[in-house]
Structures are given as C-alpha cells and as structure tokens.
mmCIF file of C-alpha atoms in Angstrom:
data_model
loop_
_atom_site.group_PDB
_atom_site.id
_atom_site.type_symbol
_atom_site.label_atom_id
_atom_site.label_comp_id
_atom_site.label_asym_id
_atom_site.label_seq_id
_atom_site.Cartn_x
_atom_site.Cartn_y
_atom_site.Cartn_z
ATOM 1 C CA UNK A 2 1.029 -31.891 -4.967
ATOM 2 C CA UNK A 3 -2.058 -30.300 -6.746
ATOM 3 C CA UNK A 4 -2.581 -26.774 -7.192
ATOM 4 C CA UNK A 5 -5.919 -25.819 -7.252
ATOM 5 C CA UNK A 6 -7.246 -22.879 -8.851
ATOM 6 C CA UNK A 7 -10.052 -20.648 -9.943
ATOM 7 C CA UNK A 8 -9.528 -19.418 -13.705
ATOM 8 C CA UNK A 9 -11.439 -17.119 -15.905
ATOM 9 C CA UNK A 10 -11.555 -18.677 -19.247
ATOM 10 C CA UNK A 11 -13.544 -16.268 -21.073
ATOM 11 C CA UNK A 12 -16.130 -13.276 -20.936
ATOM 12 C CA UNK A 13 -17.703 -14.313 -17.798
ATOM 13 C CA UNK A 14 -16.827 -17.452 -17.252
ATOM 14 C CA UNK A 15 -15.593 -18.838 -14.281
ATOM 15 C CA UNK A 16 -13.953 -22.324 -14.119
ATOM 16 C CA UNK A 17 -12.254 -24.392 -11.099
ATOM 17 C CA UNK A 18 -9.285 -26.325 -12.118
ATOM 18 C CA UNK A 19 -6.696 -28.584 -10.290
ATOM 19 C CA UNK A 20 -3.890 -29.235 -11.964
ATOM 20 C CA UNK A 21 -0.731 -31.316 -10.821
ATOM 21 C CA UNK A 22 2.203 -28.814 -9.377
ATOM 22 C CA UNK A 23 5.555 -30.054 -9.370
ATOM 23 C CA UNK A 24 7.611 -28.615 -6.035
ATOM 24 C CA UNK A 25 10.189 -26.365 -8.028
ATOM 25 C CA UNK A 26 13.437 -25.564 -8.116
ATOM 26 C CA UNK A 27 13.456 -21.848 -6.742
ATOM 27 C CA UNK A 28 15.499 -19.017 -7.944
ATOM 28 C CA UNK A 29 17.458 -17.485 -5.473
ATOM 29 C CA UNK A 30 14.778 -14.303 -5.301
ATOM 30 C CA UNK A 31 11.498 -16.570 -5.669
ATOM 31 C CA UNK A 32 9.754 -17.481 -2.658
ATOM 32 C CA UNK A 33 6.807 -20.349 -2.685
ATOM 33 C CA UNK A 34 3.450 -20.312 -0.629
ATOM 34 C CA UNK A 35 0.957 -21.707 0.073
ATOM 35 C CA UNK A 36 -2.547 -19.930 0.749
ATOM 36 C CA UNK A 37 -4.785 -19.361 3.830
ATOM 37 C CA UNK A 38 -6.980 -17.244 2.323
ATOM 38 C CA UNK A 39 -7.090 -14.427 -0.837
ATOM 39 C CA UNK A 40 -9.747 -11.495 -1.234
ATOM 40 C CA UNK A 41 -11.372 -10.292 -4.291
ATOM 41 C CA UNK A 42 -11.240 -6.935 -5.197
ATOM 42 C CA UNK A 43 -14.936 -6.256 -6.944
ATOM 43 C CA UNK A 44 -13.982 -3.382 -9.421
ATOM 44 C CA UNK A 45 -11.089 -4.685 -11.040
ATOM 45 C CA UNK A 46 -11.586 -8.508 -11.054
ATOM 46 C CA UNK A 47 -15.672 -8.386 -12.377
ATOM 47 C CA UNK A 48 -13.595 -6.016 -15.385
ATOM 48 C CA UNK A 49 -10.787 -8.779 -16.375
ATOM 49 C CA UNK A 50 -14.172 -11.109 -16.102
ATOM 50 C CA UNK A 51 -16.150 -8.820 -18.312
ATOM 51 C CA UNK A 52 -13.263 -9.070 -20.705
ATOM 52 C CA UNK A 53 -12.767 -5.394 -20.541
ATOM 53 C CA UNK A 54 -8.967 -4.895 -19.452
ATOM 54 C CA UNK A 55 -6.773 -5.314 -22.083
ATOM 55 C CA UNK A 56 -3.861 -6.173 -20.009
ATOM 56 C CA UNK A 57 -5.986 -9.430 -18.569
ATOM 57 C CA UNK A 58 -5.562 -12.122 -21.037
ATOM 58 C CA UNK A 59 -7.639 -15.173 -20.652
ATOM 59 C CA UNK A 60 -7.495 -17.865 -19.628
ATOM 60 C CA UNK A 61 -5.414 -16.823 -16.752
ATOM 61 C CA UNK A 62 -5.826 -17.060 -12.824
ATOM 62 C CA UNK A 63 -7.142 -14.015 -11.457
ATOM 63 C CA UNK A 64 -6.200 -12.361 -8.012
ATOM 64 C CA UNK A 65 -5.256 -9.074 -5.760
ATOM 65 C CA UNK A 66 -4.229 -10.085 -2.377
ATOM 66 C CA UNK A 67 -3.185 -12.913 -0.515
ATOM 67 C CA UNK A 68 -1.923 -14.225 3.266
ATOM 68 C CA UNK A 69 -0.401 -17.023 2.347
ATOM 69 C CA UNK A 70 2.294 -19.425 4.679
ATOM 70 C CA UNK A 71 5.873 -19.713 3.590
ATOM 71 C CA UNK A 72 6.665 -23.045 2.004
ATOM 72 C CA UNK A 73 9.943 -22.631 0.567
ATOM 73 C CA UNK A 74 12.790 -19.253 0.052
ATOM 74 C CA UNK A 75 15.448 -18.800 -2.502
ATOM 75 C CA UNK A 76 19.309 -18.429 -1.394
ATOM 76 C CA UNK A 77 19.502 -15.102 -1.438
ATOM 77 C CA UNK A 78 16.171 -14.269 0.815
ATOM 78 C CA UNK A 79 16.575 -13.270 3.882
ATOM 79 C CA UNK A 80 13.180 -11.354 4.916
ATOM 80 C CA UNK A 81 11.105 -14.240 5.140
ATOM 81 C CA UNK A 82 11.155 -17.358 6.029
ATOM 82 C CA UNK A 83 9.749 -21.108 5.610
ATOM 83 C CA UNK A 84 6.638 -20.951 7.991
ATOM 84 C CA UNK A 85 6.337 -17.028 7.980
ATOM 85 C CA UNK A 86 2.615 -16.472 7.591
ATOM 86 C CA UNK A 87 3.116 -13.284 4.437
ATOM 87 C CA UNK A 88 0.670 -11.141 3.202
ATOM 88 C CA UNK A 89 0.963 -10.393 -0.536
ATOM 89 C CA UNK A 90 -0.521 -9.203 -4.094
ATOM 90 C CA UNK A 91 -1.633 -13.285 -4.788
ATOM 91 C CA UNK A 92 -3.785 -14.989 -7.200
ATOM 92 C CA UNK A 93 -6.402 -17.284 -6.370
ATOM 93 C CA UNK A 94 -4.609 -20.568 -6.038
ATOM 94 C CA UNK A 95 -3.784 -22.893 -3.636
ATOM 95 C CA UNK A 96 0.416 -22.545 -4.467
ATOM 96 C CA UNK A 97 2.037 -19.195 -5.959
ATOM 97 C CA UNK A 98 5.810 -18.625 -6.521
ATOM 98 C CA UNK A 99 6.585 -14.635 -5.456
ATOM 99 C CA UNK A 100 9.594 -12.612 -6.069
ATOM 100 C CA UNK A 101 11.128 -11.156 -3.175
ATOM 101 C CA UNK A 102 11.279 -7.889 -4.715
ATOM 102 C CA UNK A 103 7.514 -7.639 -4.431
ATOM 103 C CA UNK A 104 5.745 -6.962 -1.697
ATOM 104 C CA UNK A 105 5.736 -9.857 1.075
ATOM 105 C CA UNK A 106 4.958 -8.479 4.286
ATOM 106 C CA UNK A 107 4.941 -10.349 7.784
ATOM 107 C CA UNK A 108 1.858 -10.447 9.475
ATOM 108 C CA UNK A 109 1.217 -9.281 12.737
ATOM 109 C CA UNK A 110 0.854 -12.030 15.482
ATOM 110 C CA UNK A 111 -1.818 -10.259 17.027
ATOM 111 C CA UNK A 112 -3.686 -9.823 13.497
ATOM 112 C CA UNK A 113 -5.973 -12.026 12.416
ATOM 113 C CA UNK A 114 -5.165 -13.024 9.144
ATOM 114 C CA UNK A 115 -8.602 -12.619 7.292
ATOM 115 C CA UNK A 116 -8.138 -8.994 7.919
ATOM 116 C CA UNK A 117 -4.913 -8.581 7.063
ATOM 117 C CA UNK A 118 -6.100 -9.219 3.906
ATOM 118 C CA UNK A 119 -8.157 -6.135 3.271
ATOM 119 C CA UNK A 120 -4.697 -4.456 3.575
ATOM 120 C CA UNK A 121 -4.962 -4.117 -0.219
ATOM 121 C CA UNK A 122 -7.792 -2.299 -0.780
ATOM 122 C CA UNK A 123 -6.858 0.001 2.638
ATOM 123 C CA UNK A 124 -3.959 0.928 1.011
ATOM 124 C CA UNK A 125 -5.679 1.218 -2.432
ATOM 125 C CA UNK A 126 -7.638 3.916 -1.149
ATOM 126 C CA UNK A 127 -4.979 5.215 1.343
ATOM 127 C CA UNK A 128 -3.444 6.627 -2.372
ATOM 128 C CA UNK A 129 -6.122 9.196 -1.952
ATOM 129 C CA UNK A 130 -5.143 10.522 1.082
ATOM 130 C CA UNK A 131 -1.193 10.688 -0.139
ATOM 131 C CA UNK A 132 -2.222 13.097 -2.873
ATOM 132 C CA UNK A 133 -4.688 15.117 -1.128
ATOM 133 C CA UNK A 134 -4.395 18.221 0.687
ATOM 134 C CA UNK A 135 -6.895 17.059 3.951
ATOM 135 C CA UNK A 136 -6.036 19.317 6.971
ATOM 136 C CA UNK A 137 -7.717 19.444 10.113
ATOM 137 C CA UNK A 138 -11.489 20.144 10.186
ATOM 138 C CA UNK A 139 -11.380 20.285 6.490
ATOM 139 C CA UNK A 140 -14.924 19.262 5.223
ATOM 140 C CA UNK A 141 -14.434 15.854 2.807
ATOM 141 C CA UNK A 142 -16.713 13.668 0.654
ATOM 142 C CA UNK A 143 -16.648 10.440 -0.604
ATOM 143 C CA UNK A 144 -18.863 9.572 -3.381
ATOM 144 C CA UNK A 145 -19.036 5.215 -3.212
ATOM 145 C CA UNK A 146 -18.813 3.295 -0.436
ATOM 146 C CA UNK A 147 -17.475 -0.083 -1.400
ATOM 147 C CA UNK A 148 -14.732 -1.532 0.108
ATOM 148 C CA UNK A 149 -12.086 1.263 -1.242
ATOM 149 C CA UNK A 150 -14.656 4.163 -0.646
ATOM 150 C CA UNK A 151 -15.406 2.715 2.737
ATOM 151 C CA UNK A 152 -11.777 2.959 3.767
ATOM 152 C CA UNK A 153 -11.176 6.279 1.698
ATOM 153 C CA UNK A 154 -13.728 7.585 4.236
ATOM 154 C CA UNK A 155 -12.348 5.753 7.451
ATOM 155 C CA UNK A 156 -9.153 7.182 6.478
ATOM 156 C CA UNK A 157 -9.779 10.790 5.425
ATOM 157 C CA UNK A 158 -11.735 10.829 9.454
ATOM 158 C CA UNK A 159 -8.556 9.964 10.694
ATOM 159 C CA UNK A 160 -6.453 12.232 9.349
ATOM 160 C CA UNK A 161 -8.323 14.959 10.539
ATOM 161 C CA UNK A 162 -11.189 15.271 7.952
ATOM 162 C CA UNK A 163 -14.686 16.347 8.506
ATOM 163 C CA UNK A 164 -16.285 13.138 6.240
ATOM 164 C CA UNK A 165 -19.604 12.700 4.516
ATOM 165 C CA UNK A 166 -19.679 9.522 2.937
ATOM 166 C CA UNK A 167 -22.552 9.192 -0.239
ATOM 167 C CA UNK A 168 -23.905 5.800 -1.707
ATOM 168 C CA UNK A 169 -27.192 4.952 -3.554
ATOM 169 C CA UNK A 170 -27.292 2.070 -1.466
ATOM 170 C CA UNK A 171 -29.205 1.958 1.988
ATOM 171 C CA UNK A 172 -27.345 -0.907 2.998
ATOM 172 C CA UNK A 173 -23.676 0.639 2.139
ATOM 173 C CA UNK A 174 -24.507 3.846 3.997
ATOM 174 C CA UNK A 175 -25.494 1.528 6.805
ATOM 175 C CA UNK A 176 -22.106 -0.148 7.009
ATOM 176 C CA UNK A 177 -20.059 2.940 6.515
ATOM 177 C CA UNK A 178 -22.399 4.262 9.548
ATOM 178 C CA UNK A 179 -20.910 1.109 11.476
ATOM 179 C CA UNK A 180 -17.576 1.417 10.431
ATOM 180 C CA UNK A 181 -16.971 4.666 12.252
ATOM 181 C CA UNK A 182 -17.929 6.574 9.269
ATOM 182 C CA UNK A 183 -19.919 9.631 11.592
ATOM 183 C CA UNK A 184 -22.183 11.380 8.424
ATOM 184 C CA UNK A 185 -23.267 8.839 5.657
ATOM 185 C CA UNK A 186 -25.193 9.548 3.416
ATOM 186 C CA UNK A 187 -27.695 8.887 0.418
ATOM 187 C CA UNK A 188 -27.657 11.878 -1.299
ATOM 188 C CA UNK A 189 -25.829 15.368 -0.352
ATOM 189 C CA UNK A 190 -29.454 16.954 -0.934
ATOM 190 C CA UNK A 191 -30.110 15.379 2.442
ATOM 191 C CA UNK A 192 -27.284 17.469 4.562
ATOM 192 C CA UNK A 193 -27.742 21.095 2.990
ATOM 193 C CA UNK A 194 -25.814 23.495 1.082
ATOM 194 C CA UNK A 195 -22.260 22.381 1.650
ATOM 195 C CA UNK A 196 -19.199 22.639 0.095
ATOM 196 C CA UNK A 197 -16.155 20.427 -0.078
ATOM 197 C CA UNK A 198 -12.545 20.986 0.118
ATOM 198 C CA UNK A 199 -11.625 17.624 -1.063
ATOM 199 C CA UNK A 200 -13.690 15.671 -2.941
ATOM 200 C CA UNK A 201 -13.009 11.991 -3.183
ATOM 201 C CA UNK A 202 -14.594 10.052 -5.772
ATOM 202 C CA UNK A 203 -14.574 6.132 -5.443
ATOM 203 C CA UNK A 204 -17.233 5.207 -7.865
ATOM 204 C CA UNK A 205 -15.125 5.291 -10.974
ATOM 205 C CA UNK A 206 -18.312 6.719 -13.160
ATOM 206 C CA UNK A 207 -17.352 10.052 -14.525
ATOM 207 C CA UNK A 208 -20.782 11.136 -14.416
ATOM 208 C CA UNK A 209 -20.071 11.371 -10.944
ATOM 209 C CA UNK A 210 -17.208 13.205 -11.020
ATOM 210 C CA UNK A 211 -18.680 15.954 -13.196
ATOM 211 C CA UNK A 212 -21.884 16.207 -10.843
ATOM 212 C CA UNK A 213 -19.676 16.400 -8.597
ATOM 213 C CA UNK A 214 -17.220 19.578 -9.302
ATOM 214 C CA UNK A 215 -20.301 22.077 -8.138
ATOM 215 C CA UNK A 216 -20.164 20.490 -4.806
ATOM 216 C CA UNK A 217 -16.312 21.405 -4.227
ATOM 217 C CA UNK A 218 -15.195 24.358 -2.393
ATOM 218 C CA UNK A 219 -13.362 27.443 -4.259
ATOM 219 C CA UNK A 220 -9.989 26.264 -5.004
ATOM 220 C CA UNK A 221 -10.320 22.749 -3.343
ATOM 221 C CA UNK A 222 -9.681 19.730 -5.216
ATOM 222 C CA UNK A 223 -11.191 16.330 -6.471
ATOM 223 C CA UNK A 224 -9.262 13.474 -6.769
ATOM 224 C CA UNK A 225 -10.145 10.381 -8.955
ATOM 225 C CA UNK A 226 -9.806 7.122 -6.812
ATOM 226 C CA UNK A 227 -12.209 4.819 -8.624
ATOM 227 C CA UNK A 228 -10.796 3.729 -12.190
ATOM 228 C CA UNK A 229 -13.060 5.160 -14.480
ATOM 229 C CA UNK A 230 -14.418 2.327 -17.043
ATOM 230 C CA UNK A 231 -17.806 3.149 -18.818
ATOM 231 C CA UNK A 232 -18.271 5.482 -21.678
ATOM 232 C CA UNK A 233 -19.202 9.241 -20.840
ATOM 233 C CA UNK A 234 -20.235 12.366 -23.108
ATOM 234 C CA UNK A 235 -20.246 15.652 -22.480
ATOM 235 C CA UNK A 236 -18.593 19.299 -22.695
ATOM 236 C CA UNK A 237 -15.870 19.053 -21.376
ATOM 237 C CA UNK A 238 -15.667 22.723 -21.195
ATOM 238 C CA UNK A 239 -17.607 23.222 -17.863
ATOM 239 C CA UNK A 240 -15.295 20.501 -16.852
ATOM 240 C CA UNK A 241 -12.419 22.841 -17.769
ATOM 241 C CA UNK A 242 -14.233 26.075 -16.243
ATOM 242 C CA UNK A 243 -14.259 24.633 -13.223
ATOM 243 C CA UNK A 244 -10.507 24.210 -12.870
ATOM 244 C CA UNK A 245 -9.739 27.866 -14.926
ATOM 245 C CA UNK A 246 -11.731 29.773 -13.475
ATOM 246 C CA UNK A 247 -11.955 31.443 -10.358
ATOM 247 C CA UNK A 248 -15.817 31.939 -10.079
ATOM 248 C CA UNK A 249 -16.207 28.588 -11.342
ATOM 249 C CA UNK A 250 -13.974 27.268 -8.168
ATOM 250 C CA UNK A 251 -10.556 26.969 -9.482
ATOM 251 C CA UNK A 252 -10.965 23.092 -8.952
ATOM 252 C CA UNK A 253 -7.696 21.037 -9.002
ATOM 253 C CA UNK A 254 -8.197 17.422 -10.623
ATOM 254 C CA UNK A 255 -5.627 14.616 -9.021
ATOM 255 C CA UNK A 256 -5.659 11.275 -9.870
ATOM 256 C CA UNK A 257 -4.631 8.640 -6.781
ATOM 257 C CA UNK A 258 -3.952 5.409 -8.485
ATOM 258 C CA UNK A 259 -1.997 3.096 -6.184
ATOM 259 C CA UNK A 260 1.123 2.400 -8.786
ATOM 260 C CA UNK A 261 2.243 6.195 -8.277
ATOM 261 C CA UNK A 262 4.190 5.062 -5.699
ATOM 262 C CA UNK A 263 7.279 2.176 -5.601
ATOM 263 C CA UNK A 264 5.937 -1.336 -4.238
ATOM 264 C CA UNK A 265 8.897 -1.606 -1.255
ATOM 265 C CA UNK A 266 10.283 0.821 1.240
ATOM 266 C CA UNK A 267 13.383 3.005 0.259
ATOM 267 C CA UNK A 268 15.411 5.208 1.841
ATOM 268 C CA UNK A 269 14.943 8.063 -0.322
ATOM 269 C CA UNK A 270 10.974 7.595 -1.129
ATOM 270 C CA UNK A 271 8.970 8.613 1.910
ATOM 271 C CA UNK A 272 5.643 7.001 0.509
ATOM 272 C CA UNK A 273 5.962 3.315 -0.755
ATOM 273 C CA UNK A 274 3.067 0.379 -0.778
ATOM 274 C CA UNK A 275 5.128 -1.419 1.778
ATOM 275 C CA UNK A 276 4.849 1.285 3.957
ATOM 276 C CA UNK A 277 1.391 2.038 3.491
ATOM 277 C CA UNK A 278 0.753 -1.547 4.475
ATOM 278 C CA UNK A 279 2.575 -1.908 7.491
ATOM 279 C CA UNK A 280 0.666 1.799 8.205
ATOM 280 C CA UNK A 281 -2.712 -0.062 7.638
ATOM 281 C CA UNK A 282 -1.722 -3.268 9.815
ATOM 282 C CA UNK A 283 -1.335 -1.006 12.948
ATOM 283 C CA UNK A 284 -4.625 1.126 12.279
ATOM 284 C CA UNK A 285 -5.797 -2.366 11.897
ATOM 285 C CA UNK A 286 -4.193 -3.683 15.200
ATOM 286 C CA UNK A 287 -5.250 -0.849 17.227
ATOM 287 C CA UNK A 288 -8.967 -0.689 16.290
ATOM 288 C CA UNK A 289 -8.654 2.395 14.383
ATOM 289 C CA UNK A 290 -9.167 1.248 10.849
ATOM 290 C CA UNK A 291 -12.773 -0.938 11.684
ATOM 291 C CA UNK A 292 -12.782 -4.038 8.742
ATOM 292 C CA UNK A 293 -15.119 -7.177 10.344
ATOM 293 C CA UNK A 294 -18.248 -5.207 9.357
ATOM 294 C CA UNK A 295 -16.872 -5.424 5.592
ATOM 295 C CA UNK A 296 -16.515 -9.134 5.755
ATOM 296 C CA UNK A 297 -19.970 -10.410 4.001
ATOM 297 C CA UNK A 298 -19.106 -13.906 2.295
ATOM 298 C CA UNK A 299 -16.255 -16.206 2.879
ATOM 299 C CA UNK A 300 -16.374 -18.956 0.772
ATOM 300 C CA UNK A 301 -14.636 -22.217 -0.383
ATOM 301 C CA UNK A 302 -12.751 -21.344 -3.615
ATOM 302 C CA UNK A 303 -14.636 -24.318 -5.090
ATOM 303 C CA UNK A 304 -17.804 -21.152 -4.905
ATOM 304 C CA UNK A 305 -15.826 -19.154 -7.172
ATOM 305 C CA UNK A 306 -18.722 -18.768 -9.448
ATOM 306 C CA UNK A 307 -21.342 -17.882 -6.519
ATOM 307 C CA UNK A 308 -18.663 -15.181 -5.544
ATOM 308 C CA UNK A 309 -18.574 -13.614 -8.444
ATOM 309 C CA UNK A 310 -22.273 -13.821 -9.766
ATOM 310 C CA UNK A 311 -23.430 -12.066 -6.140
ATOM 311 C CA UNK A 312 -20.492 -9.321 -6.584
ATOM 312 C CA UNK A 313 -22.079 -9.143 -10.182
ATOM 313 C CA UNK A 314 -25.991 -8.897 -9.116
ATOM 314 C CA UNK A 315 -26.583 -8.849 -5.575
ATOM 315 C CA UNK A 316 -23.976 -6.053 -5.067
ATOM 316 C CA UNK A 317 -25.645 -4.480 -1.720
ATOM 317 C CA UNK A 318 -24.877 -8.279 0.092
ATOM 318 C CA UNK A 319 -22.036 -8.962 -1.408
ATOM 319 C CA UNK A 320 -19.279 -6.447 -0.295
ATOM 320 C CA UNK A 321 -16.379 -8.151 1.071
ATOM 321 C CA UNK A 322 -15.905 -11.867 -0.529
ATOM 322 C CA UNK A 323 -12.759 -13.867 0.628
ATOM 323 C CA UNK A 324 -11.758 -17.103 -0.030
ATOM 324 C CA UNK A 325 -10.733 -19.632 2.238
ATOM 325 C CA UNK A 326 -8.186 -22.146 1.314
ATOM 326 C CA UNK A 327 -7.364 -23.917 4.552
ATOM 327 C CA UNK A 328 -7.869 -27.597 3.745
#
C-alpha cells in the first residue's frame, strides 16, 4: 500500500509525496480510512503555509476535514464500522489512522459526500451563533464572506436574524446573494444609517473589528469569529469606551472559536461539535443550509500547489477547493 500525501515542507512550499504505508496493527480505539475527498480551510492552512502558527511544525501533512471510507476498527469500536463512509477532522492523505474519541460521524445516505465536507467550516462558524444573543428580527452583520462568513450569514438568517452580509469583493457578495443570503453587501455606506445588534466579524483583521464597534447597536454585541493574525495599532481606549460606556454603546466583545465547546456529544453538555455537525448535515439535507454554490475547484491532490497558489492570489475564484482522492 502507498500513502500518498501533500506536505508543507517549509514557508510556502508545497510538496507531493508517496511514501510506502504498512497496514497496521490498530489499537483497540484507532480506526483506519481511507479518503474520498478532504477540503481546505483557506484561513488557517495558507497560515501553517506562511509559517506563521507556531503550533504547525514543518514538514508535516496539513488538513481540516475529511469523508473518508472505513478500512479497518479497533476491538473496542463499536460506532463505526469497516465500509462506513465517516466524515472527520482529516489530513490530506490518501490513509489516516483516527481515534474513536474524535469526531467520526456517519454520513447521511442521502448526502452527497463532497458536501458533507463543508460540515467543518458550517460548524466553524455555527460557534458564532452559540455565543450570540440573535433573536427574532434582530438586525445582524457579517463583515467577510468566505466560506465561514458565508455560513455565519446563512446561519444567523435562519435563526431568525435580519442579515447584511459585507465583502470587498463583487464576486463574494454575488455568491452570498445566491446562497440565500437576502442583503449583501459591499460596503454598509450603501444600505443607510443602521445599526446592529450583533455584529459578526469573519475577516479576522482587527481593523475591522474596531471600524466596526460604531456600527453596533446600544448594548448589542460583536463577536470575533475570524482568528485575528496581522499586526494592528491603535488606542485601545475607544476600543474600551465602547464597551464602558453607555453613550459609547455599552458593546459586549465575545469571542466564538470552535474549541469552546467538547468535540463529542455528552449528556450533560448541550452544545458539542458532534452535535453541531449532525445539526449542519440536516440543514444540509433539507436544502436549508445552500453549499454547491461554494464549491469553486476540485482538484486531484497531485494540484496541491495550484490549490494553494489560487487560495493565495486569485482569492475571488478560489473559494471552496476540495480534493478528490478517488483513484
């Protein structure tokens, strides 16, 4: 057996290795696959590239999601089994061993696989929604509309939000328009004097998110989806006004990042990742969460390096990049 694999080896460099993978001797928790396809996620895979996370070591095999068939289980798993088709957080390689204690969800029969995928980034963004305070007819915003502000936005609509959605890009605005996405936007000059009661911001540039606190309603809140990554100064004192005090708006600052809440399902946690998931597959299944339009490339993983150079510079046609692995 070869396992074949796409590898960043240093600071922008992108490599595709096959190497020779010996079928192992599973642990009674470890399950093996085998992938059908695996999505990037543009944000946090062009910053291991860039060199710029810390925790991302190279050489190493990046990756974010996965639906992968089940080759092999361990003794003592009992949720899957061999020929299950599984999504699950995988890298990009053809064979992955997974622990059963992470999240390995069936996928729906009726769901077709390459958008099962997106599940990831759906419930990425479905953090924001968990923390917020969204009510019906509550007027929203969502600054970025990539893939996670794109389903921020879906989201926030369906649980009862009025939504404006706000890119720089013509051609994001477009797709949020055809996602369901009913006001979308390329600047909030263009709909009036508004104000928001939840603010969403997807972009991860905190100049945003400070341009952003005089568009939120007195006491409403902003909520930091995007990871912020780029240097900013300022004072942060109007930052702080803006939360203290009441003329100012009385702001409240949240942050939604995804690992606030445990990876499986417990009885005594209402909110968990697999949950969220199996949340996002029905939305999915039922036509209420609208992905196909997000699909822009799917590519061989032998492309790797096209993937990742049009994610890099050609980011208005490259949006949603999968790769296929089906032989």
């Amino acid at each position: 057996m070869n396992n074949q694999q796409i590898v960043f080896t240093a600071p922008g460099v992108v490599e595709w290795r096959t190497e020779a993978f010996d079928r192992p001797q599973l642990k009674a928790t470890e399950v093996l696959v085998k992938k059908r396809f695996s999505l990037i996620s543009p944000g946090t895979e062009l910053a291991c590239l860039s060199g710029g996370e810390q925790w991302f070591q190279m050489p190493q095999i990046p990756g974010y999601a996965a639906v992968s068939t089940v080759i092999e289980v361990g003794a003592d798993v009992e949720h899957v089994a061999q020929g299950d088709l599984v999504f699950h957080y995988g890298k990009h390689c053809t064979y992955e061993i997974v622990r059963a204690s992470e999240l390995v969800v069936h996928v729906p029969n009726d769901l077709e696989p390459s958008i099962a995928l997106f599940a990831r980034l759906a419930t990425v963004a479905f953090t924001a929604l968990r923390v917020s305070e969204i009510e019906l007819g509550d007027q929203v915003a969502v600054t970025g509309l990539g893939l996670v502000g794109n389903f921020a936005a879906q989201l926030a609509q369906l649980q009862g939000g009025v939504v404006t959605g706000m890119d720089l890009s013509k051609e994001r605005v477009t797709l949020a328009q055809r996602c369901g996405i009913k006001q979308a936007v390329l600047s909030f000059s263009d709909i009036g004097p508004k104000k928001f009661n939840t603010f969403i911001e997807a972009t991860g540039q905190p100049q945003v998110l400070h341009e952003a606190l005089s568009w939120v309603a007195p006491f409403g809140e902003c909520i930091l989806l995007g990871t912020p990554r780029t240097d900013y100064t300022t004072n942060l004192t109007d930052v702080l006004r803006h939360t203290h005090l009441h003329e100012k708006g009385s702001v409240t600052l949240k942050g939604a990042h995804e690992w606030r809440y445990p990876m499986k399902a417990h009885p005594y946690e209402k909110h968990s990742m697999e949950r969220n998931t199996r949340i996002v597959f029905e939305l999915m299944r039922s036509g209420q969460l609208h992905v196909a339009p997000l699909i822009s490339h799917m590519l061989k993983p032998q492309n790797a390096k096209e993937a990742y150079q049009g994610l890099s510079e050609a980011k208005e046609d490259y949006i949603g990049v999968l790769f296929d692995w089906v032989e």
